[in-house]
């Protein structure tokens, strides 16, 4: 696993980002996927003072659960959904804080393909797919569909979002940590080459406004296996976006179910030839960002 250059502590007054799962489409619990991890996508942003935001709830949500459930944390959690494909949801039904009355989860997303987050999530977590339902004390918020111009505040974080090009719709999110000015954008499941001018402009603006994004987490298939029309982008396209906006750090995620550790190790070498500071995301990766180029990864 990743034993080098690690940092382990949660830094105060920093935005810590943790990748709980980096896989797309399917969970791959097999030794050939051990290095980068087999859990599907779920990302935690933590301000070190108890305010926590989760992006997507793939099976990687389970690997984030110990940090989320830390007793020092506020028992309020903001959960955002890029979209409702199952690789981004499959960890939610078994997420223990959902069934703990002391916890208050705020589920938030814009309306997508006619579905509010409450419609979409309650349809999944119910019979015959699951034996329990989402308890009534949690909140659902439908974010206004004003890409880039609306904000939502949660603790020390300010949230922005925009629509991206994907089957049944998808949104990218930006989080700004007001105490430090640190920022991140999470953009997965979007087809850059099929995006129209408005969709492209929306994502570029999200990365540029209100300031150049620090950490861009973006999906990136390999061009050799990429299939047009399937709703996804390649890592050279992610590099193109990162360079266009001047992002300080690019992390590639949403690796495919055929992407073994050997394949991803080679891909990371190719990525670094193109953009030396870029990294492939792996399960358990931690990024502490205190702005002013103070990046540490684990
Ligand atoms: Zn996906
Ligand atoms: Zn998808």
XYZ file of N, CA, C and O in Angstrom, residues 89-172:
336
model
N -23.946 5.328 -5.043
C -25.001 5.228 -4.022
C -24.935 3.971 -3.168
O -25.555 3.926 -2.109
N -24.198 2.966 -3.635
C -24.367 1.628 -3.070
C -23.922 1.531 -1.607
O -24.328 0.622 -0.888
N -23.141 2.501 -1.140
C -22.717 2.466 0.258
C -23.720 3.094 1.208
O -23.591 2.956 2.435
N -24.716 3.772 0.674
C -25.619 4.536 1.545
C -26.557 3.676 2.393
O -26.709 3.941 3.585
N -27.205 2.636 1.818
C -28.168 1.884 2.645
C -27.565 1.307 3.918
O -28.261 1.194 4.924
N -26.275 0.955 3.909
C -25.665 0.337 5.094
C -24.812 1.327 5.896
O -24.000 0.908 6.726
N -25.002 2.612 5.692
C -24.241 3.637 6.402
C -24.855 3.827 7.792
O -25.969 4.345 7.943
N -24.118 3.401 8.829
C -24.686 3.310 10.180
C -25.269 4.628 10.708
O -26.347 4.614 11.339
N -24.622 5.798 10.536
C -25.207 7.032 11.085
C -26.619 7.332 10.588
O -27.379 8.048 11.243
N -27.000 6.732 9.459
C -28.351 6.944 8.937
C -29.418 6.474 9.926
O -30.500 7.039 10.017
N -29.068 5.436 10.684
C -30.052 4.816 11.573
C -29.812 5.175 13.045
O -30.414 4.583 13.936
N -28.922 6.128 13.275
C -28.627 6.591 14.632
C -29.380 7.908 14.869
O -29.099 8.910 14.209
N -30.325 7.928 15.822
C -31.140 9.137 16.021
C -30.318 10.363 16.402
O -30.785 11.494 16.247
N -29.078 10.162 16.886
C -28.235 11.304 17.269
C -27.656 12.016 16.040
O -27.131 13.123 16.161
N -27.745 11.373 14.898
C -27.155 11.950 13.691
C -28.210 12.637 12.828
O -29.318 12.145 12.676
N -27.816 13.751 12.247
C -28.692 14.448 11.314
C -27.965 14.586 9.986
O -26.942 15.267 9.908
N -28.471 13.914 9.005
C -27.863 13.980 7.682
C -28.694 14.929 6.818
O -29.925 14.864 6.812
N -27.995 15.825 6.134
C -28.651 16.721 5.174
C -28.284 16.207 3.789
O -27.114 16.249 3.394
N -29.257 15.695 3.071
C -29.028 15.218 1.708
C -29.328 16.372 0.762
O -30.421 16.961 0.834
N -28.405 16.681 -0.122
C -28.629 17.832 -0.990
C -28.158 17.557 -2.407
O -27.131 16.905 -2.625
N -28.920 18.063 -3.356
C -28.570 18.010 -4.784
C -29.590 18.865 -5.521
O -30.699 19.084 -5.017
N -29.238 19.358 -6.695
C -30.261 20.010 -7.521
C -31.227 18.965 -8.081
O -30.933 17.765 -8.054
N -32.353 19.403 -8.620
C -33.241 18.474 -9.335
C -32.479 17.947 -10.548
O -31.788 18.694 -11.236
N -32.593 16.659 -10.750
C -31.840 16.041 -11.845
C -32.764 15.046 -12.549
O -33.293 14.154 -11.896
N -32.977 15.248 -13.835
C -33.896 14.391 -14.605
C -35.242 14.281 -13.893
O -35.843 13.209 -13.828
N -35.699 15.392 -13.336
C -37.012 15.440 -12.699
C -37.041 14.943 -11.272
O -38.093 14.975 -10.628
N -35.930 14.459 -10.760
C -35.913 13.887 -9.410
C -35.282 14.819 -8.394
O -34.155 15.288 -8.576
N -35.992 15.081 -7.318
C -35.370 15.724 -6.160
C -34.515 14.663 -5.465
O -34.709 13.456 -5.667
N -33.577 15.089 -4.607
C -32.808 14.075 -3.877
C -33.701 13.170 -3.030
O -33.434 11.976 -2.899
N -34.762 13.721 -2.476
C -35.654 12.883 -1.650
C -36.319 11.808 -2.496
O -36.353 10.638 -2.114
N -36.822 12.189 -3.681
C -37.418 11.178 -4.578
C -36.434 10.077 -4.893
O -36.733 8.886 -4.784
N -35.250 10.507 -5.313
C -34.272 9.533 -5.815
C -33.817 8.587 -4.709
O -33.733 7.370 -4.917
N -33.530 9.131 -3.525
C -32.953 8.288 -2.471
C -34.006 7.424 -1.799
O -33.751 6.261 -1.466
N -35.193 7.959 -1.618
C -36.237 7.137 -0.979
C -36.694 6.005 -1.893
O -37.163 4.976 -1.423
N -36.573 6.196 -3.203
C -36.916 5.101 -4.126
C -35.967 3.926 -3.986
O -36.338 2.784 -4.215
N -34.716 4.227 -3.627
C -33.710 3.163 -3.537
C -33.748 2.472 -2.181
O -33.696 1.241 -2.093
N -33.842 3.269 -1.117
C -33.723 2.675 0.218
C -35.117 2.371 0.735
O -35.707 3.090 1.548
N -35.668 1.306 0.225
C -37.006 0.850 0.596
C -37.198 -0.553 0.010
O -36.401 -0.997 -0.829
N -38.250 -1.244 0.448
C -38.559 -2.559 -0.113
C -38.905 -2.405 -1.594
O -39.488 -1.394 -1.974
N -38.568 -3.349 -2.437
C -37.922 -4.630 -2.125
C -36.396 -4.584 -2.170
O -35.761 -5.616 -2.083
N -35.801 -3.373 -2.285
C -34.343 -3.313 -2.453
C -33.589 -3.331 -1.132
O -32.401 -3.645 -1.089
N -34.265 -2.914 -0.034
C -33.586 -2.798 1.262
C -34.623 -2.920 2.362
O -35.766 -2.472 2.176
N -34.254 -3.508 3.519
C -35.266 -3.762 4.549
C -35.680 -2.538 5.368
O -36.632 -2.620 6.142
N -34.964 -1.444 5.250
C -35.331 -0.261 6.038
C -35.428 0.958 5.116
O -35.028 0.906 3.958
N -35.918 2.063 5.700
C -36.056 3.306 4.949
C -35.212 4.392 5.611
O -34.750 4.238 6.741
N -35.046 5.499 4.926
C -34.311 6.615 5.512
C -35.192 7.231 6.597
O -36.321 7.658 6.319
N -34.699 7.285 7.855
C -35.528 7.835 8.936
C -35.956 9.273 8.652
O -35.250 10.035 7.989
N -37.113 9.615 9.193
C -37.743 10.903 8.872
C -36.995 12.106 9.437
O -37.218 13.228 8.987
N -36.136 11.918 10.445
C -35.521 13.089 11.063
C -34.396 13.695 10.212
O -33.912 14.779 10.508
N -33.968 13.007 9.168
C -32.961 13.587 8.280
C -33.631 14.601 7.345
O -34.844 14.589 7.162
N -32.801 15.479 6.763
C -33.341 16.551 5.906
C -32.956 16.350 4.455
O -31.872 15.851 4.157
N -33.826 16.791 3.581
C -33.525 16.784 2.147
C -33.612 18.212 1.642
O -34.597 18.915 1.923
N -32.596 18.637 0.909
C -32.582 19.985 0.358
C -32.404 19.896 -1.155
O -31.469 19.248 -1.643
N -33.318 20.511 -1.880
C -33.167 20.601 -3.331
C -32.465 21.909 -3.639
O -33.011 22.994 -3.401
N -31.235 21.815 -4.113
C -30.454 23.013 -4.413
C -31.008 23.679 -5.675
O -31.395 22.983 -6.621
N -31.038 25.013 -5.721
C -31.523 25.677 -6.932
C -30.616 25.372 -8.121
O -29.403 25.205 -7.951
N -31.220 25.284 -9.275
C -30.469 24.886 -10.455
C -29.889 26.095 -11.180
O -30.078 26.275 -12.373
N -29.220 26.942 -10.430
C -28.572 28.116 -11.021
C -27.075 27.863 -10.999
O -26.395 28.190 -10.032
N -26.599 27.245 -12.028
C -25.213 26.805 -12.007
C -24.250 27.946 -11.745
O -24.262 28.945 -12.447
N -23.420 27.765 -10.741
C -22.351 28.712 -10.473
C -22.774 29.935 -9.695
O -21.976 30.505 -8.966
N -24.036 30.355 -9.796
C -24.418 31.629 -9.183
C -25.037 31.466 -7.801
O -25.117 32.424 -7.050
N -25.481 30.261 -7.465
C -26.058 30.037 -6.140
C -25.004 29.438 -5.220
O -24.088 28.745 -5.678
N -25.139 29.702 -3.935
C -24.238 29.091 -2.962
C -25.062 28.495 -1.823
O -26.224 28.876 -1.611
N -24.439 27.573 -1.102
C -25.058 26.989 0.089
C -23.963 26.887 1.137
O -22.861 26.413 0.837
N -24.242 27.351 2.341
C -23.208 27.345 3.377
C -23.460 26.233 4.382
O -24.598 26.015 4.830
N -22.414 25.519 4.708
C -22.484 24.462 5.714
C -21.262 24.607 6.607
O -20.134 24.340 6.179
N -21.474 25.082 7.821
C -20.356 25.318 8.724
C -19.359 26.274 8.093
O -19.722 27.354 7.624
N -18.108 25.856 8.048
C -17.052 26.722 7.510
C -16.910 26.608 5.996
O -16.001 27.205 5.422
N -17.779 25.835 5.370
C -17.667 25.598 3.924
C -18.745 26.358 3.151
O -19.889 26.480 3.597
N -18.379 26.828 1.955
C -19.345 27.375 0.997
C -19.357 26.473 -0.232
O -18.302 26.165 -0.794
N -20.555 26.075 -0.610
C -20.734 25.126 -1.714
C -21.229 25.845 -2.965
O -22.100 26.726 -2.888
N -20.677 25.445 -4.125
C -21.190 25.869 -5.434
C -21.301 24.630 -6.308
O -20.677 23.603 -6.012
N -22.002 24.710 -7.423
C -22.206 23.521 -8.248
C -22.532 23.931 -9.679
O -22.886 25.090 -9.939
N -22.411 22.980 -10.596
C -22.834 23.205 -11.985
C -23.175 21.865 -12.615
O -22.696 20.816 -12.187
N -24.040 21.929 -13.642
C -24.428 20.709 -14.360
C -23.314 20.303 -15.312
O -22.642 21.151 -15.902
N -23.104 19.005 -15.450
C -22.139 18.487 -16.421
C -22.831 17.435 -17.289
O -23.936 16.984 -16.982
N -22.171 17.039 -18.372
C -22.784 16.190 -19.392
C -22.661 14.708 -19.027
O -21.566 14.148 -19.031
N -23.797 14.080 -18.708
C -23.791 12.659 -18.336
C -25.206 12.122 -18.491
O -26.172 12.875 -18.436
N -25.341 10.808 -18.651
C -26.664 10.202 -18.772
C -27.499 10.515 -17.526
O -27.034 10.333 -16.410
N -28.710 10.931 -17.716
C -29.637 11.280 -16.623
C -29.163 12.475 -15.810
O -29.673 12.717 -14.732
N -28.171 13.195 -16.294
C -27.711 14.405 -15.609
C -26.690 14.109 -14.527
O -26.633 13.006 -13.979
N -25.893 15.097 -14.228
C -24.855 14.973 -13.195
C -24.416 16.393 -12.846
O -24.568 17.310 -13.666
N -23.920 16.568 -11.647
C -23.425 17.879 -11.231
C -22.014 17.763 -10.677
O -21.669 16.772 -10.027
N -21.210 18.787 -10.944
C -19.905 18.930 -10.288
C -20.093 19.904 -9.132
O -20.942 20.806 -9.194
